[in-house]
Structures are given as C-alpha cells and as structure tokens.
Coordinates of C-alpha atoms in Angstrom, one line a residue:
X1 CA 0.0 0.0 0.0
X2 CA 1.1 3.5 -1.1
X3 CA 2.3 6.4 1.5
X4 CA -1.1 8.5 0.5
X5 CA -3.5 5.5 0.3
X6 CA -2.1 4.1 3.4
X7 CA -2.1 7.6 5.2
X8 CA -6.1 8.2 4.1
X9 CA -6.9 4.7 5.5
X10 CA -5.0 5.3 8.4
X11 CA -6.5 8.9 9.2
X12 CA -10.2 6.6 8.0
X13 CA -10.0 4.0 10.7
X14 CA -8.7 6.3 13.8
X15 CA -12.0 8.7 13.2
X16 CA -14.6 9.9 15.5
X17 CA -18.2 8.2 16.0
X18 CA -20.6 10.3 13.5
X19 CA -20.9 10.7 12.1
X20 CA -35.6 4.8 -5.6
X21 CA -36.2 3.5 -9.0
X22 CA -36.4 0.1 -6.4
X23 CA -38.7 1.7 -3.8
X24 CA -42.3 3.3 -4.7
X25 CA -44.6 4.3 -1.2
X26 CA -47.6 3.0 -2.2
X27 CA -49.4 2.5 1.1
X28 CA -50.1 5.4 3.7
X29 CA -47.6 5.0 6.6
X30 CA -48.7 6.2 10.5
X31 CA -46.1 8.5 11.5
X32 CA -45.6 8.9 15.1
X33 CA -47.9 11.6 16.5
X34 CA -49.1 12.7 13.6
X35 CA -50.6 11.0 10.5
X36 CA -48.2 12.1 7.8
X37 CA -47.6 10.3 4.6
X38 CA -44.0 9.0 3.7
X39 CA -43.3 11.4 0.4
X40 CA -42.6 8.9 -2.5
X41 CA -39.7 9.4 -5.1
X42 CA -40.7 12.7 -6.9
X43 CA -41.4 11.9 -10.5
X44 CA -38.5 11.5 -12.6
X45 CA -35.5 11.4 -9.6
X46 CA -33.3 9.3 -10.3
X47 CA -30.9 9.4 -7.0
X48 CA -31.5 9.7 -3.1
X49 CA -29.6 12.4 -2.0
X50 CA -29.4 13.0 1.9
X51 CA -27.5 14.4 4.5
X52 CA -25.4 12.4 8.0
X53 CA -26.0 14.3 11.1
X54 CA -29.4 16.1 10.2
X55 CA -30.7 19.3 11.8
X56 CA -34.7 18.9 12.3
X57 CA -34.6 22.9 12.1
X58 CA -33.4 22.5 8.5
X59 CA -35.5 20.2 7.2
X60 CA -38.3 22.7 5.3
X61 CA -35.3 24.5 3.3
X62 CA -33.3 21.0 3.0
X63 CA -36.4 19.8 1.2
X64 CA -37.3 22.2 -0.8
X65 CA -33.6 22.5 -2.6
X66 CA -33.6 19.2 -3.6
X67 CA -32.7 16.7 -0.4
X68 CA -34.9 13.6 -0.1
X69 CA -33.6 11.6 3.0
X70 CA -32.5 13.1 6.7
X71 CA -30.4 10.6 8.7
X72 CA -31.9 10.3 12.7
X73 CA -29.7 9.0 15.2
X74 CA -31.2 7.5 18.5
X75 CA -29.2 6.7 21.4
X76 CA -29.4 3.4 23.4
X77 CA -28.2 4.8 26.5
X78 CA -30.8 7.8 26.5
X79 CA -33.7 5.9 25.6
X80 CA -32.7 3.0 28.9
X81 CA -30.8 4.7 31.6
X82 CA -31.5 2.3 33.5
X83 CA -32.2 -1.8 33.3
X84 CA -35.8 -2.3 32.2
X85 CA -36.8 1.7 32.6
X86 CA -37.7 3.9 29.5
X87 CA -37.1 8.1 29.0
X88 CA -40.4 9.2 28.1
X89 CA -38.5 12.9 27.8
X90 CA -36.6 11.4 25.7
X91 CA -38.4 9.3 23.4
X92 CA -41.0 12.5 23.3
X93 CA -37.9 13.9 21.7
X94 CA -37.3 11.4 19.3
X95 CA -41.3 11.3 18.4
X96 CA -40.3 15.2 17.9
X97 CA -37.6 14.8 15.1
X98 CA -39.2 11.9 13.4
X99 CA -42.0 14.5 12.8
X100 CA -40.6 17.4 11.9
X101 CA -38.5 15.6 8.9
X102 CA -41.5 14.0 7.8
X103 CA -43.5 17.2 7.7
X104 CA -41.1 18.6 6.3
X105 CA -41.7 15.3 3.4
X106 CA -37.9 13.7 4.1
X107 CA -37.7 10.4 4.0
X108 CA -35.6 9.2 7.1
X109 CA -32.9 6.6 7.7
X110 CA -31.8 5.8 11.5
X111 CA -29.1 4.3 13.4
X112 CA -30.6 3.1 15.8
X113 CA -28.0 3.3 18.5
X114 CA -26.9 -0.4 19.5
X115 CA -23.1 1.3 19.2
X116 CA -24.3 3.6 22.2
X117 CA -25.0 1.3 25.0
X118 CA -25.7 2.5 28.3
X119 CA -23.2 1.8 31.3
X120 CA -25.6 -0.7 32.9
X121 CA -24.7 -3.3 30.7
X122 CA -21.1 -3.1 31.1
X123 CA -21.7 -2.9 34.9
X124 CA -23.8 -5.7 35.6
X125 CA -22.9 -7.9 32.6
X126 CA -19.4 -8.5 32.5
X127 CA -19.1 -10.0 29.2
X128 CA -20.1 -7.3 27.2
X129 CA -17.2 -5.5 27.0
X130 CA -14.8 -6.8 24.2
X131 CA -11.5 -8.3 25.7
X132 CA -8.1 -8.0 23.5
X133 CA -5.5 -10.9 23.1
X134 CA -3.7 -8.0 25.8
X135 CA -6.4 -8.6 28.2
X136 CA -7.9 -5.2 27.7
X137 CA -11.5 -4.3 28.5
X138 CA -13.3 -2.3 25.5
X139 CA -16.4 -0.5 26.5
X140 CA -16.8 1.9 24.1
X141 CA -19.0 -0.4 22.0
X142 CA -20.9 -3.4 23.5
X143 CA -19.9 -7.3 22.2
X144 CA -22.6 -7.7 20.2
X145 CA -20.3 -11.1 18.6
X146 CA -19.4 -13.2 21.7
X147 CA -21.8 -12.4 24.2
X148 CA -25.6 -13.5 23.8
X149 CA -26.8 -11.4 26.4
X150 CA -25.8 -8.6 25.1
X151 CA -27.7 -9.9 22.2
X152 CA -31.0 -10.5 24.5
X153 CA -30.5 -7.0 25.7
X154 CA -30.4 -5.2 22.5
X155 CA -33.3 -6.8 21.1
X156 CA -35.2 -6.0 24.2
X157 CA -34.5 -2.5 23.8
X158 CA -35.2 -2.6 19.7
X159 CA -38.3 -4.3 20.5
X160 CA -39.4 -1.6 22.9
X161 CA -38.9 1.0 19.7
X162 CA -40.4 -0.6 17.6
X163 CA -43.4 -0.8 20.0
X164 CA -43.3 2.6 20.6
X165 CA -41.6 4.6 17.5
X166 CA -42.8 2.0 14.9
X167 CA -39.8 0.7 12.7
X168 CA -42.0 1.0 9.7
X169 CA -41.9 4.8 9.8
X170 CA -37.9 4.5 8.9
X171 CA -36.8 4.2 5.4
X172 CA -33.8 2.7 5.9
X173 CA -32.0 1.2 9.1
X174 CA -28.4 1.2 9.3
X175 CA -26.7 -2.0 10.4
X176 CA -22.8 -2.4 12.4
X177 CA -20.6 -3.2 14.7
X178 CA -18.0 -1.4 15.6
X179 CA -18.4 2.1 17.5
X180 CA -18.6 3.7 14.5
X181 CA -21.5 1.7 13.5
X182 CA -20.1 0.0 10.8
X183 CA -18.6 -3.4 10.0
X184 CA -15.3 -4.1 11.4
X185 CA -14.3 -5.2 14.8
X186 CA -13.7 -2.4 17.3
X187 CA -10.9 0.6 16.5
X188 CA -9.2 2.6 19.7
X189 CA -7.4 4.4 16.3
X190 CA -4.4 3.9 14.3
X191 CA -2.3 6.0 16.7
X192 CA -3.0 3.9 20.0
X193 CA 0.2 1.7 20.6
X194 CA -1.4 -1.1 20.2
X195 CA -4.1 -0.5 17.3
X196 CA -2.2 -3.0 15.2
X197 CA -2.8 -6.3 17.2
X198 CA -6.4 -5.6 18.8
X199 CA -7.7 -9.2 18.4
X200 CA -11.2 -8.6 20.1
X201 CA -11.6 -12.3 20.9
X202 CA -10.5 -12.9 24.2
X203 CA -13.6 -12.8 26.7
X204 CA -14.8 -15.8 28.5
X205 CA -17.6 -16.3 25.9
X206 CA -15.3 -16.0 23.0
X207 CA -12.8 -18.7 24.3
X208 CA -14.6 -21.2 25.7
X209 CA -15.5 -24.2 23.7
X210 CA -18.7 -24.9 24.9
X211 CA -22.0 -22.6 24.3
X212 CA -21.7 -20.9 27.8
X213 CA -23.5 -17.4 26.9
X214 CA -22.2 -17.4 23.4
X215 CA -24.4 -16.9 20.5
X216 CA -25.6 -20.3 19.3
X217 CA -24.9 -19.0 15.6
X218 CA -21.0 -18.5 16.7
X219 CA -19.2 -21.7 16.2
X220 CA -16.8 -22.4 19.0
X221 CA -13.3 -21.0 19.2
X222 CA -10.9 -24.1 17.3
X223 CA -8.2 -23.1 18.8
X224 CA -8.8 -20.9 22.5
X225 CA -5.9 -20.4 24.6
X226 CA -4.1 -19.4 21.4
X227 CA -2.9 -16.0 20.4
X228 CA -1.7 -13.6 17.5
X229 CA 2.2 -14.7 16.8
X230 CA 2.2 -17.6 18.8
X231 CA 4.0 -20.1 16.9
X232 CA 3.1 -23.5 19.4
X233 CA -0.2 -24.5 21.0
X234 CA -0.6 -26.7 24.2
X235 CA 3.2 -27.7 23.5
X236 CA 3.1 -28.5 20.0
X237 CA 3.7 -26.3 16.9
X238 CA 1.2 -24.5 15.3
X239 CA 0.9 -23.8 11.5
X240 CA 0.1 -21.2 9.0
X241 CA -3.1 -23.2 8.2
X242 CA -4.3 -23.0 11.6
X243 CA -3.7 -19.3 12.1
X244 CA -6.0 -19.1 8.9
X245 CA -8.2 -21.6 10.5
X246 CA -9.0 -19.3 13.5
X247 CA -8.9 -16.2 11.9
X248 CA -12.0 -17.4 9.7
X249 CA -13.5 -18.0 12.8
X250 CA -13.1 -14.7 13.7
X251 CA -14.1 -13.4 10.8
X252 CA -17.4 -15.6 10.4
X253 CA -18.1 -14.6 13.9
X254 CA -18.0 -10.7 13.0
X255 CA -20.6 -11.1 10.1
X256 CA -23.0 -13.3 12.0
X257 CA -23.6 -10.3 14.2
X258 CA -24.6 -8.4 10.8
X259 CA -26.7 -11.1 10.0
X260 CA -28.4 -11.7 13.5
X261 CA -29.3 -7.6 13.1
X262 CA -30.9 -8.3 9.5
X263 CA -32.9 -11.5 11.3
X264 CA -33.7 -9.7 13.9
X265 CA -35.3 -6.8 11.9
X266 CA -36.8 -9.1 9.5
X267 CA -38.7 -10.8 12.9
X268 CA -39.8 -6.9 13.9
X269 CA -41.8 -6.8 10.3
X270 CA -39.7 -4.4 8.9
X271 CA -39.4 -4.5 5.5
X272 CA -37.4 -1.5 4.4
X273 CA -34.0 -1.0 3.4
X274 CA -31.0 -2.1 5.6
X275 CA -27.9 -0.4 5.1
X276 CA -24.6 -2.3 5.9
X277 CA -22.0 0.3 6.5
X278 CA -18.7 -0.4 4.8
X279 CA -15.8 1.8 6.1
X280 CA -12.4 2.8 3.8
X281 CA -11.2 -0.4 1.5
X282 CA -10.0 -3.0 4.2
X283 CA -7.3 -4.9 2.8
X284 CA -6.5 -6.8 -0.2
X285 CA -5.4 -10.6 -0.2
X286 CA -2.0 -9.9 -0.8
X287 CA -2.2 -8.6 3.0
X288 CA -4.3 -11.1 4.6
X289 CA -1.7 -13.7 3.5
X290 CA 1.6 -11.5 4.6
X291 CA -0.4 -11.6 8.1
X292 CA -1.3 -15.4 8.4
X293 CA 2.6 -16.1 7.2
X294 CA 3.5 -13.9 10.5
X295 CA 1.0 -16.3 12.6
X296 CA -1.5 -12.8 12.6
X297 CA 1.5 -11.3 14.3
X298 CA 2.8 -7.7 13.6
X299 CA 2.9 -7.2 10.0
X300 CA 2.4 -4.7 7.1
X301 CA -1.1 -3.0 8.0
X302 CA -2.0 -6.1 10.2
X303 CA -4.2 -3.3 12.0
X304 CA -6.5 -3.8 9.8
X305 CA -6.9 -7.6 9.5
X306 CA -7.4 -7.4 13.6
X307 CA -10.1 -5.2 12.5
X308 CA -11.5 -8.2 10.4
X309 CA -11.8 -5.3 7.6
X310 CA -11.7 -8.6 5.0
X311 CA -15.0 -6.8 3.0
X312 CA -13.8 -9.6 0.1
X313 CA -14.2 -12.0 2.4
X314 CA -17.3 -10.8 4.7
X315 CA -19.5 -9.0 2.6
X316 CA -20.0 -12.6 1.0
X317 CA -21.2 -13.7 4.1
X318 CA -24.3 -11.8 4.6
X319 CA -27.2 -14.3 4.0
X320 CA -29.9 -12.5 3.7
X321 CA -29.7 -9.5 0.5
X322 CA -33.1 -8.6 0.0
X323 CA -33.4 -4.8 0.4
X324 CA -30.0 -5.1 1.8
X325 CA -27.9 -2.1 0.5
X326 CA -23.6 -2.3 1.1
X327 CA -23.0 1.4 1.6
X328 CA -19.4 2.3 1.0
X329 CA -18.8 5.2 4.0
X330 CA -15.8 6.3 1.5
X331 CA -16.8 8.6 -1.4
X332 CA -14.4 11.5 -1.8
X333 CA -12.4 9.7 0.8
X334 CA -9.0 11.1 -1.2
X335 CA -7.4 7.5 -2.4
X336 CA -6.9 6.5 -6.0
X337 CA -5.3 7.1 -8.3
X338 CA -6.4 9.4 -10.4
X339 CA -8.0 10.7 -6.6
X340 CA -11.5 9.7 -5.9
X341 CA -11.7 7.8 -9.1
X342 CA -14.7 6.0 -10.1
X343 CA -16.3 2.7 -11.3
X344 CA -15.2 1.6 -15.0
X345 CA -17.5 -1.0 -17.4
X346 CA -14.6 -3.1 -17.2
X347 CA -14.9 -3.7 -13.4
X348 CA -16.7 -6.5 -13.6
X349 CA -13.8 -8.3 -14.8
X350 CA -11.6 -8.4 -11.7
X351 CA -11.2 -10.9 -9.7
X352 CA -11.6 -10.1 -5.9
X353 CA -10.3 -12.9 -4.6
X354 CA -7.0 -12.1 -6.9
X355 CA -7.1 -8.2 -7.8
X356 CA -3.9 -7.1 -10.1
X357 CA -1.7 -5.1 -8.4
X358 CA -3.1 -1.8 -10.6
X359 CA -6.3 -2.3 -8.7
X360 CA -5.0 -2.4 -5.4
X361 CA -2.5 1.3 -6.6
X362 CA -5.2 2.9 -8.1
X363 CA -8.7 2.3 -7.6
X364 CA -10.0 4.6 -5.4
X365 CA -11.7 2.8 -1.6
X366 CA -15.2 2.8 -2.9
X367 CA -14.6 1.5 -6.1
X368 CA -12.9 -1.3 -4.6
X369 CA -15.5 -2.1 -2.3
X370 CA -18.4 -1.6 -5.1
X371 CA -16.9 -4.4 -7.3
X372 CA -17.3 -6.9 -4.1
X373 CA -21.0 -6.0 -3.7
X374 CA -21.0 -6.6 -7.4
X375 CA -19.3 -9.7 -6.9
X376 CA -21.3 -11.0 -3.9
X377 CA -24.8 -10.3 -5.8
X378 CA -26.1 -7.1 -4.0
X379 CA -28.5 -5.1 -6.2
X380 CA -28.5 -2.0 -3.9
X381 CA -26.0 -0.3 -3.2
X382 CA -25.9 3.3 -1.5
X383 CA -22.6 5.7 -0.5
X384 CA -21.6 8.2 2.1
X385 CA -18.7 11.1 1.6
X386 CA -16.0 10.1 3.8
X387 CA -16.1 13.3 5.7
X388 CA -13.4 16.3 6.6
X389 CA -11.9 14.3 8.7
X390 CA -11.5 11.5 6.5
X391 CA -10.2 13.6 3.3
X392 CA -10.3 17.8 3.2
X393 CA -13.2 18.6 0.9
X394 CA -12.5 21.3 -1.9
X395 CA -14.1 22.7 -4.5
X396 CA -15.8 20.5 -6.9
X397 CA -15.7 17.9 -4.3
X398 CA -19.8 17.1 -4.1
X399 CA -19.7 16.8 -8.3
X400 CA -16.8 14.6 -7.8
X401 CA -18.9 12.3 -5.3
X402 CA -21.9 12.2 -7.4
X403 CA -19.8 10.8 -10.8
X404 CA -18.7 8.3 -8.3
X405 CA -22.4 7.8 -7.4
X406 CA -23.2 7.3 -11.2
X407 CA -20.4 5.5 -12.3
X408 CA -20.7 3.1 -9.3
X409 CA -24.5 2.4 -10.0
X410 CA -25.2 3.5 -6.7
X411 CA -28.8 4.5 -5.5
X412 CA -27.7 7.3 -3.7
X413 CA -25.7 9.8 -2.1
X414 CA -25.5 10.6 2.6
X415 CA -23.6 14.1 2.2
X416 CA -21.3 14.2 5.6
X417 CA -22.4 16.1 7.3
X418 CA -25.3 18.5 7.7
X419 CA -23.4 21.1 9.2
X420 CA -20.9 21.6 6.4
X421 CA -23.7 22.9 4.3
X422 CA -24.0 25.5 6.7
X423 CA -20.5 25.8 8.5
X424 CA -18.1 27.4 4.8
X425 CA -16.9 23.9 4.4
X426 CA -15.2 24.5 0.5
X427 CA -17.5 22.9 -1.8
X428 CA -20.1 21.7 0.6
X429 CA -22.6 24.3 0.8
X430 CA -26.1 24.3 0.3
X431 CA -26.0 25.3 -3.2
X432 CA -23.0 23.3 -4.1
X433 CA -25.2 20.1 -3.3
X434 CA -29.0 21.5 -4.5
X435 CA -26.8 22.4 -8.1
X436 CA -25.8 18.3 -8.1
X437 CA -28.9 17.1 -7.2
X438 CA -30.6 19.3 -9.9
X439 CA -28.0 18.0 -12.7
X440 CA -28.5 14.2 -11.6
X441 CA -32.5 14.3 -10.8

C-alpha cells in the first residue's frame, strides 16, 4: 500500500463516532404523532440524495432544494438509563424529530444506537465488554459477537422501539458493529500503541469451547488459549493453516452479528432497506496472506486484519440481501489514483479474490468495495462522503462524489455532514449540493 493510500486509511479507521427506482410508497404510513404520509420518489429522480447528522430545524429548506432523505440517530443509553426503565422525555424527543422531517416530506434513515450502550450493561454484565489478546476491556461499544446477552439486551431495547416509534416509519435502518457503527471489529485508532494487534476475541464467551453465553450461531473457538504470533499451541507447533483456520472464525463470527441484526429486523416486520456500513477499503489478499505467514502477528497494516476489515471476504457472508444495501462510508475519501476515481464498465472483470496489483495502486476505496457488492450479488447499493476528517473537501468535491455515485451504480448519495452545508466547508454548501442534485435528478 502507497504512502497517501495508506495515510487516508490510516486517518479513516482512527475517526470519531458520526458521524428509488427500487422503492415506490404506495401505502399510507402512521407516523408517530401525527398522521403524515412517507413522500414517494418525486417523478423523474433518479438518486437519493441525503445528509449524515441532520438538523430537524433545517428540514423545510433542505427539502425544498432538492434533499430527499435526513439521517436520525437515536441513542441506546438515553432511551434506557436504566435496566428495564424507559425516557419518556426522551423518546418525546425522538417522536419530535421523526415529525418534523417527515412534515417537512424527508424520507428518514436511523441508526438506531446499538453502538451507544448504556453503562448498565457493562456494569452488571461483565461480558459485554470486548476483551483483547492484551487482556484489555473495551467499553466503548458493546460485544454484540461473543456475548448473547448482550444480544438479549439489544433486542429487548429494539423491541421496545419498535413498539413505541414504529420501525415501519424508517426508510432505511443502518446495520454495524463497531463504534462507529459500521462493519469491522472495534478501533481505539491507528495512533494507540497497540491498534495493530487488537484481536477482540478474548472474553470468557469467546474462548470457551462450549456454548456458555455465546451466541448459538457463533461456532466455537478451534483453537482458545491461542494467540496472534504464537507459533506452538498446548506444546506442539502450530501452522500457518491454523492461524487461517482461527482467523476465519473470527471473521465468520463478526458477520454473524450483521446477520443476527438483518434476522432480527426481519422478525420486527420491517421491510425496508437495511444499510450495511462499509468503512475505507479493508485490505487486499496480498495482506491477509503476509499476516497469516507472520502467525496474525505484527505485520504490514496487520491493524487492519485485527479489524477483520476482509469486506472480500465478509460482505460474502451476509445471508440475507433482500433490500440489503452495502454502503461504502468512502466517497471522496481522497485515495486513488487518479484521486477519488470512479467505477469503469470493465470492473466487472476483476477478480476479488485475486485483484492485479493496478487495482489495489489505483482504484480509489469505494470502487474497490463496489466491485465486491457486485461480486457478492447485492443489487443495492448506497454511499456516504467520507467526511473532513477523513479527506479535506474542496471545490468540486460534491460533483466529484456524485460521478462516483453514477459511475458506481449507486442509488444514492448521505452528504457528511449536515453542518458543512451550513459551517463554509469549500465545496459543501447548500448550493453546491442543490446544483448536483438538480443536474443528476
């Protein structure tokens, strides 16, 4: 990997939490508090075009330049302060912003806050904090892989929204993992001393070879006891082929939380679209192999196969693709070569499993990440800008996200974040985005 693409992956992964031709509303939907109808696609639109981080106060002007879909974020640990006892302040909130973006005729999307756990869990539940191969507790994110109370919890708490909210009022749910949201393992950030070798397997659940509390859906660990870079295992020597071995464990155990999430869903009645989130590129093959050779020791970018960031690997592993979209989080994310490059008709052609070495230079994160959806049979697919954090935006910058849109075959466009249309971000105003959306719808 290049100095520049390594550097945007790098600055990527250490980031802060933030933040349809194939869908017609036919039916009337019940909004919350009010009865409201969800707005259909206007006639002739060809894209979604939204924003990350919406402002409920902006949603009348949003609308009426051009924006379809406002992004609503509710938190787990407001909505359940405590074990078994509900905010009605806050979920009179909630109500409150649901309405006022569709009044306003947005169509909404929601994370629904399984990232954002409240400290009771951690408190009285032990095991659902992620453990390291280092023996380190992570809290900032609750182990929705090993630990099937943490499981039980969650969809207690979803079940409780839906009761109360009604999932059926969203238009899209966003599905993850990690803090962020998205689908990788935990990240404390590219600069922590140890980012490189997080291995998020070591809890009780996730070593223990019988079912315990684990997640009947998580096969048992084949080798526990054993960790990253050891090279012997109860006295005898252990091989390349059984560090692969348990790290396709790990890996299989990271996307059957994505696909517990889409079951679980699919057992609420919701029907709309879920929206895997897929951060940055991951890593090519060429990587995953350096690491197993090293035993999933320290190797070139082995941070990011502890992060099980393998999308060639795990987006095949979602079972269910029905109204499933794979969102690349990475548009305008500054990698590629030219930068920010798009898809190509000829795309089709690589190989995933074996990608030339021009792909891995040159095609730009979301490109990369597009061909695997392609590959893995996703019809839908959806994209976010990477953010300022990510990759500074400039002029031109929204244009140069929407021919990636295009060229991608993407549905859509999330625009991160709100507050850039408002704040002098270069490129990201208001009119910058309603003059893109005009010249693609």
């Amino acid at each position: 990997m290049n100095p520049a693409r390594r550097e945007a992956v790098l600055r990527w992964f250490g980031r802060a939490v933030r933040h349809r031709k194939q869908l017609v509303m036919i039916v009337a939907v019940l909004l919350v508090a009010a009865c409201v109808r969800v707005p259909a696609h206007e006639e002739g639109a060809t894209y979604y075009f939204g924003t990350l981080q919406s402002m409920p106060g902006k949603a009348r002007v949003e609308r009426g330049k051009g924006i379809q879909v406002a992004e609503m974020q509710i938190s787990w640990d407001r909505y359940e302060p405590e074990e078994g006892k509900y905010s009605s302040a806050y979920l009179a909130s909630v109500r409150q912003q649901l309405h006022r973006f569709q009044r306003a005729g947005l169509l909404v999307e929601v994370n629904l806050g399984l990232n954002r756990a409240p400290g009771w869990l951690y408190e009285r539940y032990p095991d659902a904090a992620y453990v390291n191969q280092h023996a380190q507790r992570f809290t900032e994110a609750p182990n929705m892989v090993f630990s099937q109370t943490v499981r039980d919890k969650a969809q207690r708490y979803l079940h409780q929204l839906d009761r109360v909210v009604g999932l059926e009022n969203f238009w899209a749910v966003r599905v993850g993992v990690s803090a962020s949201g998205e689908f990788t393992y935990p990240s404390v950030g590219p600069d922590h001393p140890e980012a490189a070798t997080n291995y998020w397997a070591f809890d009780r659940n996730a070593q223990s070879r019988a079912p315990a509390a684990r997640p009947a859906t998580v096969t048992a660990n084949p080798f526990p006891g054993w960790k990253p870079g050891q090279r012997t295992y109860q006295g005898k020597a252990f091989t390349e082929g059984q560090a692969g071995e348990w790290y396709a464990w790990y890996l299989r155990a990271l996307s059957d939380t994505v696909n517990w999430q889409i079951g679980y869903y699919r057992s609420l009645g919701y029907d709309g679209f879920l929206k895997v989130l897929v951060p940055g590129m991951g890593y090519y093959p060429p990587t995953y192999r350096r690491a197993v050779s090293s035993y999933l020791g320290e190797s070139a970018d082995s941070w990011l196969v502890a992060l099980g960031a393998g999308f060639y690997r795990t987006l095949g592993q979602i079972r269910d693709r029905r109204n499933v979209q794979i969102v690349p989080t990475s548009l305008v994310d500054g990698t590629g070569e030219p930068r920010n490059n798009g898809c190509a008709p000829g795309d089709h052609q690589v190989d995933v499993l074996a990608p030339s070495r021009q792909v891995q230079a040159h095609w730009s994160s979301m490109r990369w990440i597009s061909r695997i959806a392609r590959h893995y049979g996703f019809a839908v697919l959806n994209g976010e800008s990477a953010g300022t954090h990510v990759s500074p935006y400039y002029p031109g910058v929204m244009a140069d996200a929407a021919h990636q849109m295009k060229s991608c075959g993407l549905q859509g466009l999330m625009w991160a974040f709100a507050r850039n249309l408002y704040d002098g971000t270069p490129g990201s105003s208001l009119a910058d985005y309603s003059a893109v959306m005009s010249r693609y719808n």
